[in-house]
Short mmCIF file of C-alpha atoms and ligand atoms in Angstrom, two decimals:
data_model
loop_
_atom_site.label_atom_id
_atom_site.label_comp_id
_atom_site.label_asym_id
_atom_site.label_seq_id
_atom_site.Cartn_x
_atom_site.Cartn_y
_atom_site.Cartn_z
CA MET A 810 -5.24 8.36 -24.23
CA ALA A 811 -4.87 11.10 -21.63
CA THR A 812 -3.15 9.98 -18.50
CA ALA A 813 -4.84 10.63 -15.29
CA LEU A 814 -3.59 13.23 -12.91
CA VAL A 815 -2.01 11.75 -9.86
CA HIS A 816 0.05 12.58 -7.08
CA PHE A 817 1.78 10.47 -4.36
CA THR A 818 1.73 9.70 -0.54
CA ALA A 819 3.92 7.21 1.18
CA ALA A 820 4.74 5.76 4.62
CA ALA A 821 7.36 3.02 5.57
CA ALA A 822 8.32 0.74 8.60
CA THR A 823 11.14 -1.46 9.44
CA ASP A 824 11.61 -3.68 12.44
CA ARG A 825 14.22 -6.38 13.53
CA GLY A 826 11.70 -8.98 13.86
CA ARG A 827 11.53 -11.53 16.48
CA LYS A 828 14.69 -13.68 16.06
CA ARG A 829 17.61 -11.51 14.32
CA PRO A 830 20.12 -9.56 16.73
CA SER A 831 20.25 -6.87 14.07
CA ASN A 832 18.33 -5.28 11.18
CA GLU A 833 19.94 -5.32 7.96
CA ASP A 834 17.26 -3.92 6.05
CA ALA A 835 16.99 -0.28 5.11
CA PHE A 836 14.77 2.10 3.29
CA GLY A 837 14.67 5.67 2.21
CA PHE A 838 12.15 7.82 0.04
CA SER A 839 11.40 11.23 -1.26
CA VAL A 840 7.72 11.75 -2.23
CA GLU A 841 8.85 15.09 -3.80
CA ARG A 842 11.42 13.30 -5.95
CA GLY A 843 9.11 10.43 -6.73
CA VAL A 844 11.80 7.90 -5.40
CA TYR A 845 11.19 5.02 -3.11
CA VAL A 846 13.85 2.38 -2.22
CA VAL A 847 13.94 -0.89 0.19
CA CYS A 848 16.98 -2.85 0.52
CA ASP A 849 17.90 -6.26 2.33
CA GLY A 850 21.48 -6.62 3.06
CA MET A 851 23.61 -9.79 3.48
CA GLY A 852 26.90 -10.72 4.63
CA GLY A 853 26.70 -10.81 8.39
CA ALA A 854 25.20 -8.17 10.69
CA ALA A 855 27.75 -5.07 10.13
CA ALA A 856 28.38 -5.89 6.56
CA GLY A 857 24.84 -6.36 5.65
CA GLU A 858 23.81 -3.20 7.31
CA ILE A 859 26.66 -1.15 5.50
CA ALA A 860 25.69 -2.47 2.13
CA SER A 861 21.92 -2.01 2.30
CA SER A 862 22.44 1.66 3.60
CA LEU A 863 25.03 2.44 0.95
CA ALA A 864 22.42 1.07 -1.62
CA VAL A 865 19.67 3.17 -0.22
CA ASP A 866 21.61 6.36 -0.08
CA GLU A 867 23.38 5.95 -3.28
CA VAL A 868 20.09 5.37 -5.49
CA LEU A 869 18.26 7.95 -3.47
CA LYS A 870 20.81 10.68 -4.25
CA ARG A 871 21.21 9.63 -7.95
CA LEU A 872 17.51 9.38 -8.63
CA SER A 873 16.58 12.49 -6.77
CA HIS A 874 19.15 14.64 -8.44
CA ARG A 875 18.82 13.13 -11.89
CA ALA A 876 19.22 15.32 -14.92
CA ALA A 877 15.69 16.46 -16.19
CA ASP A 878 16.54 15.38 -19.61
CA LEU A 879 17.68 11.86 -18.54
CA GLU A 880 15.19 9.04 -19.24
CA ALA A 881 13.99 7.31 -16.00
CA PRO A 882 14.97 3.83 -17.03
CA LEU A 883 18.47 4.96 -17.92
CA ALA A 884 18.83 7.11 -14.64
CA ALA A 885 17.58 3.81 -12.82
CA GLU A 886 20.25 1.72 -14.47
CA GLN A 887 22.82 4.43 -13.85
CA ALA A 888 21.90 4.54 -10.13
CA ILE A 889 22.17 1.01 -9.77
CA GLU A 890 25.42 0.70 -11.43
CA ALA A 891 26.76 3.48 -9.05
CA ALA A 892 25.31 1.70 -5.96
CA ASN A 893 26.87 -1.70 -7.04
CA GLU A 894 30.30 -0.14 -7.49
CA ALA A 895 30.11 1.90 -4.01
CA ILE A 896 29.34 -1.40 -2.38
CA PHE A 897 31.74 -3.56 -4.39
CA SER A 898 34.73 -1.40 -4.13
CA ARG A 899 34.14 -1.01 -0.45
CA SER A 900 33.91 -4.67 -0.03
CA GLN A 901 37.18 -5.03 -1.82
CA ARG A 902 39.01 -2.63 0.14
CA ASN A 903 38.12 -4.43 3.45
CA ALA A 904 38.25 -8.04 4.23
CA ARG A 905 35.69 -8.09 7.01
CA LEU A 906 33.34 -6.75 4.41
CA ASN A 907 34.30 -9.27 1.64
CA GLY A 908 31.23 -10.79 -0.20
CA MET A 909 28.60 -8.03 1.35
CA GLY A 910 25.71 -7.35 -0.73
CA THR A 911 22.05 -6.33 -0.92
CA THR A 912 19.05 -6.66 -2.73
CA LEU A 913 17.24 -3.57 -3.77
CA VAL A 914 13.50 -2.79 -4.99
CA GLY A 915 12.72 0.75 -5.92
CA LEU A 916 9.95 2.80 -7.47
CA LEU A 917 10.65 5.88 -9.62
CA ALA A 918 7.39 8.07 -10.38
CA GLU A 919 6.88 10.94 -12.73
CA GLU A 920 3.47 12.01 -12.98
CA SER A 921 1.61 9.06 -13.51
CA HIS A 922 4.50 7.09 -15.07
CA VAL A 923 5.90 4.34 -12.75
CA TRP A 924 9.02 2.45 -13.05
CA VAL A 925 9.83 -0.41 -10.67
CA ILE A 926 13.43 -1.42 -10.26
CA ASN A 927 14.53 -4.98 -9.12
CA VAL A 928 17.57 -6.89 -8.10
CA GLY A 929 17.27 -9.75 -5.68
CA ASP A 930 14.06 -11.21 -3.61
CA SER A 931 12.63 -8.24 -2.30
CA ARG A 932 9.48 -7.40 -3.92
CA CYS A 933 6.97 -4.94 -5.30
CA TYR A 934 3.23 -5.51 -5.46
CA ARG A 935 0.36 -3.32 -6.68
CA LEU A 936 -3.05 -3.56 -5.32
CA ARG A 937 -5.79 -2.20 -7.87
CA ASN A 938 -9.34 -2.54 -7.17
CA LEU A 939 -8.68 -4.67 -4.22
CA HIS A 940 -6.76 -7.18 -6.29
CA LEU A 941 -2.94 -7.79 -5.36
CA GLU A 942 -0.56 -8.53 -8.18
CA GLN A 943 3.28 -9.03 -7.86
CA ILE A 944 5.07 -6.80 -10.19
CA THR A 945 8.65 -8.05 -9.55
CA LEU A 946 9.99 -11.57 -10.25
CA ASP A 947 12.35 -12.89 -7.61
CA HIS A 948 15.96 -13.43 -8.61
CA SER A 949 16.05 -16.49 -6.50
CA LEU A 950 17.40 -20.00 -7.28
CA VAL A 951 14.25 -21.70 -6.20
CA GLU A 952 11.90 -19.13 -7.81
CA GLU A 953 13.77 -19.58 -11.13
CA GLN A 954 13.19 -23.29 -10.84
CA VAL A 955 9.54 -22.67 -10.37
CA ARG A 956 9.16 -20.47 -13.35
CA LEU A 957 11.01 -23.05 -15.45
CA GLY A 958 8.60 -25.68 -14.26
CA ARG A 959 11.35 -27.64 -12.64
CA MET A 960 9.94 -27.13 -9.00
CA THR A 961 6.51 -26.65 -7.41
CA GLU A 962 5.72 -23.52 -5.18
CA ALA A 963 5.47 -26.03 -2.19
CA GLU A 964 8.66 -27.51 -2.95
CA ALA A 965 10.35 -23.95 -3.19
CA LEU A 966 9.09 -23.05 -0.01
CA ARG A 967 10.61 -26.11 1.77
CA SER A 968 13.88 -26.13 -0.30
CA PRO A 969 17.12 -25.70 1.70
CA LEU A 970 18.41 -23.47 -1.17
CA ARG A 971 15.38 -21.17 -0.83
CA ASN A 972 17.77 -18.32 0.55
CA VAL A 973 19.95 -18.42 -2.45
CA ILE A 974 19.56 -15.14 -4.65
CA THR A 975 20.98 -15.06 -8.17
CA ARG A 976 21.31 -11.47 -8.45
CA ALA A 977 22.62 -9.01 -5.71
CA LEU A 978 23.99 -5.65 -5.52
CA GLY A 979 27.54 -5.24 -4.60
CA THR A 980 28.86 -8.91 -4.85
CA GLN A 981 29.94 -8.75 -8.46
CA SER A 982 31.51 -5.95 -10.51
CA ARG A 983 28.46 -5.57 -12.49
CA VAL A 984 24.56 -6.02 -12.12
CA THR A 985 21.86 -5.60 -14.42
CA PRO A 986 18.37 -4.65 -12.73
CA ASP A 987 14.99 -5.68 -14.09
CA ILE A 988 12.81 -2.62 -14.87
CA PHE A 989 9.11 -2.68 -15.20
CA ALA A 990 7.28 0.38 -16.45
CA MET A 991 3.58 1.01 -15.96
CA GLU A 992 1.01 3.84 -15.44
CA ALA A 993 -0.48 4.68 -12.08
CA GLU A 994 -4.26 4.93 -11.66
CA PRO A 995 -5.77 6.80 -8.72
CA GLY A 996 -6.09 4.37 -5.94
CA ASP A 997 -3.19 2.25 -6.78
CA LEU A 998 -1.35 0.98 -3.87
CA PHE A 999 2.21 -0.02 -4.28
CA LEU A 1000 4.00 -2.18 -1.64
CA LEU A 1001 8.01 -2.48 -1.69
CA CYS A 1002 8.95 -5.03 0.83
CA SER A 1003 11.80 -7.38 1.93
CA ASP A 1004 11.45 -11.12 2.12
CA GLY A 1005 10.96 -10.76 5.91
CA LEU A 1006 7.22 -9.78 4.91
CA THR A 1007 6.63 -12.29 2.17
CA ARG A 1008 8.25 -15.34 3.97
CA GLU A 1009 5.52 -14.92 6.87
CA LEU A 1010 2.52 -13.79 5.02
CA THR A 1011 0.75 -15.23 1.92
CA ASP A 1012 -0.20 -12.90 -0.82
CA ALA A 1013 -3.79 -13.39 0.01
CA GLN A 1014 -3.04 -12.15 3.69
CA ILE A 1015 -1.14 -9.03 2.25
CA GLU A 1016 -4.13 -8.61 -0.06
CA SER A 1017 -6.83 -8.58 2.68
CA LEU A 1018 -4.52 -6.36 4.83
CA LEU A 1019 -3.83 -3.85 2.23
CA GLY A 1020 -7.66 -3.63 1.24
CA ILE A 1021 -8.72 -2.00 4.35
CA GLU A 1022 -8.96 1.91 4.39
CA LEU A 1023 -6.45 3.22 6.76
CA PRO A 1024 -3.63 5.87 6.83
CA LEU A 1025 -0.78 4.36 5.34
CA ASP A 1026 1.40 4.49 8.40
CA GLU A 1027 -1.30 2.36 10.16
CA LEU A 1028 -0.94 -0.11 7.09
CA CYS A 1029 2.57 -0.44 7.32
CA ALA A 1030 2.52 -0.90 11.33
CA ARG A 1031 -0.37 -3.84 10.58
CA LEU A 1032 1.90 -5.43 7.90
CA VAL A 1033 4.97 -5.59 10.23
CA SER A 1034 2.88 -6.79 13.30
CA ALA A 1035 1.38 -9.45 11.15
CA ALA A 1036 4.39 -10.55 10.08
CA LYS A 1037 5.90 -10.60 13.49
CA LYS A 1038 2.81 -12.53 14.75
CA ALA A 1039 3.48 -15.19 11.92
CA GLY A 1040 7.05 -15.62 13.34
CA GLY A 1041 9.16 -12.67 12.71
CA HIS A 1042 12.12 -14.87 11.60
CA ASP A 1043 13.82 -12.13 9.68
CA ASN A 1044 13.94 -8.38 9.51
CA ILE A 1045 10.82 -7.08 8.22
CA THR A 1046 10.58 -3.65 5.86
CA CYS A 1047 7.74 -2.21 4.03
CA THR A 1048 7.20 0.98 2.08
CA LEU A 1049 3.76 1.84 0.84
CA VAL A 1050 3.22 4.12 -2.09
CA ARG A 1051 -0.37 5.57 -3.01
CA ALA A 1052 -1.33 7.26 -6.05
CA GLU A 1053 -4.18 9.79 -5.23
CA GLY A 1054 -6.84 11.29 -7.81
CA1 CA B 1028 15.91 -10.67 4.60
#
C-alpha cells in the first residue's frame, strides 16, 4: 500500500494554571526535524522545572540530530536513556534535587511514519475523522489497577493514590519507554499534553474542542483556557501536531 504524502504543522501552549506557584511543565519541538516533546516535572518547584527542561532539551537535541541510518524506535530509546541519565546523575550530585523526575510524552515523525514515546502519565491522543483516541497508556498506579480490572474509572478518579506514577524519567538509573508506531493520514491531529489538561477535561470535552476548525495556536489557547475554567489545579501544557495532505 502506498503511504500518503503528509507534512506536519504544530503549535503549543503552557500555563501555570490557577493554583500552583510555578510551572514545572516544559515543551519543545522542531517541525523541520519531526520531533515534539511535552514533560511534566516533579520533585518540588525548582527540581521539577530542572527535570522537565533537561528532558525536553536532551530528547529534542538527540532526536533532532540522530544518525540518518538509525531506526527511529532505537533513536527514541537512546534519547530517553540519555535524558534519564542526565536527570538522574544531576539529582545524585545535589541533595536538594534528590528524587526529581519527569514524565515525557513525545512524537517522532518521518514522512507519514509516526512513533509516540511515553514514560509516565502525560498523554498522546489522536483525533481522526472527529473521533478522539488515546494512544498512550498512563504509567500510573490507579490506571494500571483499572487495566487489570481491580478498580473502576470512577474509583481511580477519587483515589488518594491517583498521583502515584509507576514510571518516570530521572528517578531510577534506567527506564524503558513505551513506543507506539503508526501511519499518519492527512487530517490527523495529535495532542501531547500534561495531566493538568486531562484531569480537568473529559475526553469528550477534548474531542469536541479539537473538532472545531481553527488555527492550531488558537486550539491550544482554547484547551488551556477550558482547563483553567474547569479549575486549573495543576500546570497545563499541550502541543498539537497536524498531518496535512
Ligand atoms: Ca502535572
